[in-house]
Amino acid sequence: MPSCDFKPEEYKGMSKERIMEIRRKNCNPMTMKITYYKKPVFLHQGYMQWLWDFDGNRYLDLFAGVATVVYLTNSGSEANDLAMLMARLHTGNFDLLTLRGSYHGGTQQTMGLTSNSSYKYPIATSSGCTNVHGEEATAGTLLCRPPDNVAVPKGMGGAVQYPKNYLKEAYHLVRERGGVCIADEVQTGFGRTGSHFWGFQGHDVLPDMVTMAKGIGDGFPMGAVVTTPEIAASFAKAFHFNTFGGGPLACAVASSVLDTIKEDGTQQNSHNVGTYLMTELAKLRDTYEIIGDVRGKGLQIGVEMASRDPLSPEAMSEIFEDIKDMGVLIGKGGVYGQGI
């Protein structure tokens, strides 16, 4: 090989045996499967196209991206798409359930999970996906099919909050029929609800899979699927990789985001500011008939503009313009686009 004038630092970390022990205990089985080598290469440092192992041996890096301990992706749509595949492989079931008004991505597969017509095109999307409404998700629909997926809080649906014990009952019924539960935490994760780091924690449930994006990289393109060792083992039956998922830059950004969340106390800030905002918005609701409802948790808050009927798109557009002219930028959601 060509010579290289870069001199790597001497490795002084833990032993190879200890690293292998940690990998076997914590990594998904596919991580071990795609190393290719009978004797693993323990890489220590890199410089341009060169890599060095613990013993100072130099290698030319011609690999593309592969899966790591958590399944890292580039977006929430990609994460949910992957979670659908993993759920179906693990359970042997095909049907998936999401809630009316939900949004889970813009790929052809995840559009099947998405029920908000604003984000759908007039073409066939992923089959096997059913959007249920209200108590159907914990009653008749679950009794007639074994679903793979029940998602958590509806952000794009207007920050709709679940009734007490709703998710507990839904999770129980899904698992009773051989399904798995997926929590889409793209909008609710990373402390946004204030009381908990993850939205599902506020409902005292533990999903089989958690998908995340947006907040994981504070706007940088990154997503992830976190699952159980059992589901990961089912997924390891074939070869899966993601060329750009889990790249060094994305991981460095995500690591810095986690540090910032902890150091700046952003979760507590979501709780404090969100509580104040909900209180003040409730006063406006009680004063103005046009505000039909104020709901949410932490800094995921929805204000529904309606009296007897949803406010017209034209009226909503005027409100958006007025709020923007006052120096405040907000988002829009809700089944009929009447939530802010």
mmCIF file of C-alpha atoms in Angstrom, residues 97 135-139 141-143 146-152 163-183 200 203-209:
data_model
loop_
_atom_site.group_PDB
_atom_site.id
_atom_site.type_symbol
_atom_site.label_atom_id
_atom_site.label_comp_id
_atom_site.label_asym_id
_atom_site.label_seq_id
_atom_site.Cartn_x
_atom_site.Cartn_y
_atom_site.Cartn_z
ATOM 1 C CA LEU A 97 -53.040 0.395 13.106
ATOM 2 C CA GLU A 135 -62.315 3.832 20.921
ATOM 3 C CA GLU A 136 -62.087 1.640 17.815
ATOM 4 C CA ALA A 137 -58.353 1.418 18.495
ATOM 5 C CA THR A 138 -58.973 -0.396 21.757
ATOM 6 C CA ALA A 139 -62.119 -2.318 20.906
ATOM 7 C CA THR A 141 -60.773 -3.231 15.337
ATOM 8 C CA LEU A 142 -58.251 -4.983 17.555
ATOM 9 C CA LEU A 143 -60.586 -7.902 18.081
ATOM 10 C CA PRO A 146 -53.737 -8.786 15.031
ATOM 11 C CA PRO A 147 -52.062 -5.382 14.558
ATOM 12 C CA ASP A 148 -48.376 -4.559 14.751
ATOM 13 C CA ASN A 149 -48.454 -0.884 15.553
ATOM 14 C CA VAL A 150 -50.112 1.572 17.914
ATOM 15 C CA ALA A 151 -48.493 5.007 17.891
ATOM 16 C CA VAL A 152 -48.266 7.712 20.583
ATOM 17 C CA PRO A 163 -57.655 9.706 27.784
ATOM 18 C CA LYS A 164 -56.291 8.161 30.974
ATOM 19 C CA ASN A 165 -55.122 4.534 30.518
ATOM 20 C CA TYR A 166 -55.910 4.625 26.780
ATOM 21 C CA LEU A 167 -52.453 3.506 25.701
ATOM 22 C CA LYS A 168 -52.204 0.932 28.475
ATOM 23 C CA GLU A 169 -55.348 -0.760 27.229
ATOM 24 C CA ALA A 170 -54.301 -0.484 23.579
ATOM 25 C CA TYR A 171 -50.853 -1.946 24.275
ATOM 26 C CA HIS A 172 -52.402 -4.803 26.239
ATOM 27 C CA LEU A 173 -54.837 -5.711 23.459
ATOM 28 C CA VAL A 174 -52.164 -5.509 20.758
ATOM 29 C CA ARG A 175 -49.746 -7.760 22.630
ATOM 30 C CA GLU A 176 -52.508 -10.150 23.636
ATOM 31 C CA ARG A 177 -53.059 -10.787 19.928
ATOM 32 C CA GLY A 178 -49.395 -11.223 19.035
ATOM 33 C CA GLY A 179 -48.633 -7.698 17.866
ATOM 34 C CA VAL A 180 -45.968 -5.201 18.863
ATOM 35 C CA CYS A 181 -46.293 -1.544 19.844
ATOM 36 C CA ILE A 182 -44.350 1.249 18.165
ATOM 37 C CA ALA A 183 -44.035 4.725 19.675
ATOM 38 C CA PHE A 200 -44.836 7.332 26.133
ATOM 39 C CA HIS A 203 -48.638 7.013 29.928
ATOM 40 C CA ASP A 204 -46.686 4.402 31.912
ATOM 41 C CA VAL A 205 -46.174 2.088 28.931
ATOM 42 C CA LEU A 206 -43.061 0.574 27.360
ATOM 43 C CA PRO A 207 -43.103 0.228 23.550
ATOM 44 C CA ASP A 208 -41.450 -2.593 21.647
ATOM 45 C CA MET A 209 -39.989 -0.036 19.257
#
